[in-house]
Amino acid sequence: MYEKLSDDDLLAPERCRVNAYKLLAECFHEPDEELAGLLTEVTADEGSDRDGGLELDIPADELNEAMTDLESLRVDYARLFVGPFEVLAPPYESTYVDDPDRVMTESTVEVTNEYRQEQVDIGLDEPADHVAAELEFVYLLARHEVEALAAGEYETAADYLRRQHEFLGTHLGRWIGEFADDVRSHADTEFYRRLADETERFVERDGRRLADRLDRLGIQYGEGDDDGDDDIDTGDLERADLVAALHGGDDDGR
Amino acid sequence: MTEHHSLDDEMRTEVEQLQLDENGDDDVDLNMVIDLQSCTGCGACNIGCAQENNLQEGVAFSSRIVETDGQFPNVSYEYTPTLCNQCEDAPCASGCPTSALYEGEGGITMHDPDQCIGCKYCMINCPYDEIHLHKEDPHPRWDDDEAVIDEGTATPTELKAEVGVDGDAPAYYNPNREVGEHEHPTRFKGVVEKCTFCVHRLNKGELPRCVEECPCDARIFGDRNDPDSKVNEILGRYNPDVLKEEEGTEPKVKYVRDYNGGSYERGKGEPALGD
Amino acid sequence: MSKNDTTNDPTDTTDSAGLALDRRGFMKTGAAGAVAAGLGLSFGLSSLVEADDYRDALVEHTGEWRASTCAGCTSWCAAQILVDDETGRAIRTRGNEHSQVHGRNDCVRQDMAIQQLYDPDRLKQPMRRTNPEKGKDVDPEFEPISWEEAIEEIADKIMELRENEETHKAMVTRGRYTYLRPILYSHFPQIIGTPNNISHSAICAEAEKAGPMFTEGEWSYRQYDVTETRYVICWGADPISTNRQVSHYSHEFGDLLDRAEVAVVEPRLSSTASKADEWLPVEPGYDGAIASAMAHVILTEGLWNEEFVGEFEDGDNRFVEGEEVDPDTFDESENSHGVVQWWNLELNDKTPEWAEEESGVPAEQIERVARRFAQAGPNAISWLGGGPCMQIRGTYTAMAVHALNGLVGSVGNEGGTLYAPDDGTASLPGPDEFTDEIAEEGLAYPEEHGTGDKIDQRGSLELPALKGGESGGGVVTNNAADGILEEDPMEIELLISYWNNYAFSNPESQRWEDALEKIPFHVTIETHPSETAWFADILLPATHHQFERWGQLRSTANGIRSINLHQPVLADDPDDPEDVLDNGRLWDVKTDETEIVYLIAEELADRGFDNLFEYCEQYEDPETGLAPSEEYDGGSFRDRELRAQAFSRNAAKLRTQPMWDPDVEAPPGDEFDGWEEFREAGVWNSDHWEYRHRWPSEGGEFDTATGRFEFFSETLRVGPDTDVDPDDDIDLEFDVDDPDGLEGHAERHDTDVDDVLETCNYLARTDGERHAYVPHYEEPYDMGDDGDYPFKFVDYKDRLNREGRSANATWLHEFKDVNPGDEPWEDVAKLNPRDAAELGIEDGDEIRISSPAGEIEVTAKLWEGVKPGTVAKTWGQGHWAYGRVASEEFGEEEHGGSNNRLIGAEYDRLSGSSVFYGDVCVDVEKL
């Protein structure tokens, strides 16, 4: 039995997830001064108890520590993710899921469709299944989830949970491990090695966590559930259900 | 106020009734007949196709062979409209390593860009040069920030923003091309593409654009397997020609009559063996 | 399709959910608040953006077909434009299904308008030149100004001229128009007080009209009854390629070849010639010889149409080579006048053998074509194009070619040459009540000063321009440059030009560059920064006629006339001025003939001259009775713009009122319930031309001096309105104040007809070997000594030309080889391979072509379809402005070479037409 949580505390674990995805997405953009500044800021904010502080599910301070000069980062980024010739860790789902020599495959189309259903589209000059975009997409779904919670729309919130789980299961989660392996093997800088570690760990853990929550809510989920049936067959969800789902059984110590 | 009942209306009625299956499991054998006597070599088909399919300069699914023969004043000029022949026995498809090219609805040789690896074997195999490689992101001309007169005329990117078109497309981008499973809104670098007999239009009961566009009614389209179709009427009346018959590709695009119509003064010539 | 706001506020903020987000999108502690809406993605770095609605995957689009009219050439095909309902863009265009002329068939050029509408190089905004120096190599340094500022400057200049009582120093030039043109082209100049309204018609095909004018009294273009004909001779006309009514003739041509024979008289193998039964490759300038020889054959072989022309009383054919005929032996029909005189004065010795010597076309072919043409008569057409008659001595060839229709009786007859059934559109409210004394003085200025009637010097001794038979009745467009340079009859201080590019489109265009440099205040209204705009002081961006404005045009073919509406198709409710201003045009553009005139009118009224404004207020909406200022009041500029748009709409409604208003009488044709129904259809079709209704033998009358078809042209002699009894001898008094015909023109200048003809470079005389009043052959007047300039230059218009406005369209260049012998993306000059061999020129070599007027450098192409001794080159390239595709480098370097730099400024003076063909001599050398 839990004491009545404040709204803020109810949302807290989800906020951590939202911010984690956001930060990871940012880290997979081409590095510039902004990125360095971001990490510094985030580290400063994180864990501060004041209002307006940031909560994260990943150790941003460790990433910050591994930050090095911009030039080295840019070179490493290019080697790993861009080219011009050999791309050591192509950051595209297609490459890992469909065909190692191909980009713009069926997966790309499916991912684009997912985005479109949420009224967004790829904003980079890249195929839609770029890692930064997929991470940011989960961020978006998670943010919608939090907004729904804050508004008391528990069915909607649960639906977003389900969709996050689905996206991780059919897309991001399927290739993050192999991708992280490639980054780890080829990165020159400590920053990208740690980033690979953190991303992989977080995403895989988050997938499991989501599965647990959905179990607790009694929600059916499964891979490839794309018959468009968005109805949550749970009857009316109550705040208490969400509290139980979100706060019970978490063993990550937050 | 009456409207013309035209050849187009007749053919459109036939097309509306076609039952096409995207895997090619239909009984439809789509053919196009080009009547060279009616053709005036104006190129309306080419421009209509370019506009319909959002093609950039250098990629023309509908094109032509022009030939001038003889010596002044006994000269002939001939214009032959060309397009993908949708061959019965298509070397592009049989030589495609990923089966990105395959026989689809109505016998059209379809291309799936998702399977294409850009190897270009099809281009080598096609005897008619009707497969086009996208060597760059489409419409680079529209990816331009220069105006000829600053603030007085527009830049291509500004014009696109003004009319709400994004992506690698011209400002007059045709969104009706987006329909269907294998259509991409615009295309992308590294894959090939070819004429599809405007399958996106066929699926809406509309004729291929070149057929509709021709002001001379020089193109006739329909199902060879339908004994009452217009194409059958014409193919029955005239013995058609095809391009490069010796290649054995069995094209579905056929030609009847002659571009150089007209007559000449009758006579038997002379037995000119010389001295 | 809204975009989010991108908050650049560095402080923390709340998103639309009331949740605390920082600028990058991270969620902060201490959340509270309302339900989320929106996405707020554009914080700092972002991988995803809001998707534009219309890109939703796999959503089908529909659109609406809206009526308007194409004006890419004067086929003026009624059209329908597909407007995409999601983005409001014009996607494509086709022939209007309601048109009885061509239905949905539209020629290749109609779709090219899409590239014009969505051309980035289009003027989007008014501009003012800041560099006071003007010149081809001088950057005007244009800067944007507002419409208000531009209109104020124009009004200032007009008021200045008025105050100095020098309104005759203004000038208006017209190019592509609609039939709302009287407003800007006729009424506005009259109210301001200038006689100088100059059209482009003389660089169109004006000499063609002289043929039917001086034979049957019709100064206009014809339509041809191809569905009923059995023989067509095209003289320099290429109907499946270029003007006029290309859509209809292209559609019919395949069938025409099955039931008729087609012969083409043309120096090069044109599109039509390549599909015809006979090609007669005539030496440029010698077409008249063939026409005379054909007439000779028709008469000597007894093949003329007796019903139309008449017969020998005793049945014996006295048309024998070399022998004159006694007119009393011939019983001429009441339809015809002067065929015997024609024989006696011209035809009797013009044998095919003689014609072969002159023209280079084999005698046997001339004979065969003439014979088969006449045997097919009256279902036979002698189709006059611009080629044979836009030459220095062209009028007489025009008459000869058209007279062949008279000989076979195809005039106005089934399978022959027809005109348009009655137009029936209403006249627009006029300017007469608003023309004050200052204006009258300005209008009368040329009567007492200088040469000719207007700045183009028409009506002067050497420029009779006998449109409609009237001295100075027609325009001499190209000569206006000389009038400006010579300041004769007046200096020009204000020029308003619209939809023309005179500095490119006129022969010897270099002179226009000089003339425009001289004009201190030049306002141009057009869609693109053309060569002409380069010299202007103010650029006003124009609406595109096919998509963005109100207007009216008409088509003539398939035996009918149709009245075609232009309307602003990009607006959902084109009747609503607000919708049109806000959504009906791509940029801040306005309509030349209407909106701009109205805005100037209000500005002039502000300055105390309100005549133009009062004139405009006559234009009430015929359905509501409201004048523009009654529909919208208010003093802001926006209010003026609304009134101007209402004025524009009202003008279109008034002009076409007979078509749509059941209470107004109209010629027989389609019937509509009202404006809305007509507007949606976009086209009104007349009933079919009544065959032979002008034949006197059927109770009609030709609009000539004798009322008959004239093989001896009294109409040329004294004009159509002077009644001449065909049975009387010729001896008349006439009114000197109203000079008509050649005699009238001579009298006006106190001289005789022979002096006029000599001054105008004709060989004909009233008593000479070539007679002034019958169709006859004259040797061409060569522009250049054949020692220095041994080749004849064969100009012809690009099949993909939208009257010279499509050079900036990539589709023109990509598919340019639809002109037989041409190459995509190139501007080639074509040479016969034997000539090229002698000059040491190979395919692809750079060559220089020069004439007494100028020179160009282009690429050579060897082609067998070129007659030896000639150079054939498609007109339309050579732009150094206009846009980035048309020019090689905008403002700096031309793409290819302009034919007009080679063609000297000369005229067929009887018609006023510019010379483009037949007489242009050039030299060719390898670079």
XYZ file of C-alpha atoms in Angstrom, chain B residues 1-4 9 12 36-44 46-48 50-52 55-60 62 64 66 68 70-73 75-77 79 141-142 144 146-156 158-159 162-167 170-176 178-181 185 201 204 209 212-217 257-263 265, chain C residues 52 54-56 58-62 82 84 87 89 91-93 97-100 102-108 111-112 114-115 118-125 127 142 144 240 247 250-251 253-254 257-258 261 269 274-277 279 281 364 368 529 586-587 670 672 681 799-800 810-811 814-815 817-818 820-821 824-825 832 834 863-868 883-885 890:
180
model
C -24.486 21.869 -74.388
C -23.126 18.530 -75.420
C -19.692 17.191 -74.773
C -17.614 15.166 -77.079
C -14.149 8.184 -72.899
C -11.716 4.916 -69.848
C 1.759 6.728 -86.130
C -0.450 8.301 -88.750
C -2.332 10.209 -86.083
C 0.814 11.120 -84.191
C 2.044 14.584 -85.108
C 5.264 14.367 -83.120
C 4.258 17.192 -80.780
C 5.637 15.757 -77.533
C 2.539 16.410 -75.417
C 6.419 13.550 -72.936
C 5.543 16.682 -71.032
C 2.367 15.164 -69.624
C 7.031 14.364 -66.826
C 4.426 16.360 -64.994
C 2.368 13.347 -63.885
C 10.248 13.613 -63.355
C 13.237 15.888 -63.519
C 15.241 16.852 -66.586
C 17.051 13.889 -68.016
C 14.542 11.304 -66.805
C 11.867 10.817 -69.416
C 7.914 8.871 -72.400
C 11.011 9.462 -78.831
C 13.526 10.741 -84.485
C 15.681 11.800 -90.957
C 17.108 10.519 -97.728
C 18.549 13.509 -99.444
C 16.975 16.838 -100.244
C 14.371 17.125 -101.721
C 13.686 13.568 -97.422
C 11.618 11.857 -94.802
C 11.401 12.755 -91.147
C 8.973 10.645 -85.113
C 17.286 22.489 -59.642
C 14.723 23.166 -56.933
C 18.558 26.468 -54.854
C 19.486 32.079 -55.577
C 17.110 34.583 -57.105
C 17.868 36.313 -60.385
C 16.781 39.591 -58.811
C 17.097 39.709 -55.041
C 13.766 40.345 -53.386
C 12.127 40.879 -56.733
C 11.943 37.330 -57.980
C 11.980 34.179 -55.919
C 14.435 31.428 -55.183
C 13.351 27.875 -55.916
C 11.349 30.099 -51.402
C 8.783 29.254 -54.053
C 5.325 29.548 -50.520
C 3.196 26.796 -52.037
C 3.796 24.319 -49.269
C 5.895 21.747 -51.072
C 8.826 20.159 -49.307
C 11.096 17.308 -50.158
C 9.294 20.847 -57.873
C 6.767 23.448 -56.781
C 4.247 21.930 -59.202
C 4.726 18.533 -57.607
C 1.886 16.148 -58.377
C 0.641 14.523 -55.151
C -1.646 12.170 -57.051
C 1.735 9.123 -54.227
C -1.018 6.580 -54.277
C -0.322 2.892 -54.017
C 2.040 0.581 -52.259
C 6.381 10.523 -52.998
C -4.031 6.004 -62.463
C -8.479 4.773 -60.117
C -1.327 10.004 -68.660
C -5.059 10.874 -72.063
C -2.714 13.726 -72.881
C -2.312 13.012 -76.599
C -4.380 15.599 -78.486
C -4.284 13.460 -81.636
C -5.761 10.328 -80.042
C 0.270 2.680 -89.731
C 2.980 5.097 -90.778
C 4.130 8.477 -89.539
C 4.750 9.602 -93.096
C 1.249 9.178 -94.417
C 0.421 10.649 -97.716
C 0.618 9.316 -101.221
C 2.463 9.710 -107.917
C 2.865 18.598 -43.060
C -0.627 16.724 -47.030
C 2.196 14.300 -46.806
C 0.150 11.810 -44.841
C -0.994 6.862 -48.897
C -3.676 9.521 -48.812
C -5.303 9.952 -52.150
C -5.653 13.380 -53.561
C -8.471 14.791 -55.435
C -6.834 20.804 -61.977
C -5.296 20.346 -55.832
C -2.632 22.737 -51.237
C -1.973 24.488 -56.397
C -1.378 20.670 -60.906
C -2.160 20.341 -64.582
C -4.302 21.656 -67.382
C -14.464 19.419 -72.166
C -17.284 21.854 -72.961
C -15.480 23.339 -75.945
C -16.963 22.328 -79.279
C -11.429 20.770 -79.359
C -12.978 19.264 -76.225
C -10.351 17.930 -73.847
C -7.657 17.879 -76.502
C -5.020 20.486 -75.846
C -1.760 20.912 -77.679
C 1.594 20.249 -76.076
C 0.854 22.106 -69.807
C 3.982 24.204 -70.077
C 2.423 25.140 -65.182
C 6.153 25.752 -65.407
C 5.541 28.137 -60.746
C 8.658 29.699 -62.174
C 10.944 31.044 -59.444
C 12.143 33.713 -61.854
C 8.724 35.247 -62.013
C 8.320 38.796 -60.745
C 6.696 38.557 -57.336
C 6.785 42.138 -56.243
C 10.358 47.063 -58.237
C 16.239 47.011 -59.015
C 11.508 46.381 -54.190
C -0.011 20.704 -86.412
C -5.433 21.647 -80.765
C -3.677 18.327 -84.605
C -6.591 16.199 -83.530
C -4.826 15.655 -88.960
C -4.593 11.861 -88.849
C -4.643 12.326 -94.307
C -7.074 9.501 -94.950
C -4.404 15.293 -99.927
C 10.684 20.273 -94.127
C 6.911 15.664 -93.104
C 3.477 14.085 -92.936
C 2.040 15.549 -96.133
C 1.535 14.101 -99.572
C 6.321 19.093 -100.196
C 10.402 23.378 -101.212
C 5.270 19.087 -112.964
C -0.150 18.350 -110.344
C 12.228 40.210 -65.903
C 0.839 33.154 -56.143
C 2.516 36.471 -55.380
C -25.206 27.717 -76.109
C -26.963 29.422 -69.829
C -18.409 25.896 -67.816
C 6.598 24.520 -81.708
C 6.971 24.798 -77.938
C 12.975 23.412 -68.837
C 10.442 21.311 -70.724
C 14.372 19.108 -72.894
C 11.930 18.293 -75.705
C 13.636 18.236 -80.897
C 9.913 18.128 -81.582
C 12.206 18.555 -86.860
C 15.968 18.716 -87.069
C 17.464 19.232 -77.045
C 19.004 22.034 -74.965
C 21.981 21.462 -95.860
C 26.092 19.943 -99.224
C 20.068 18.391 -91.887
C 18.606 17.204 -95.172
C 15.305 18.939 -94.542
C 16.937 22.278 -95.337
C 16.824 23.604 -98.880
C 20.323 24.253 -100.225
C 15.264 33.996 -66.305
C 18.020 31.576 -65.423
C 16.985 28.878 -67.920
C 20.999 36.187 -66.376
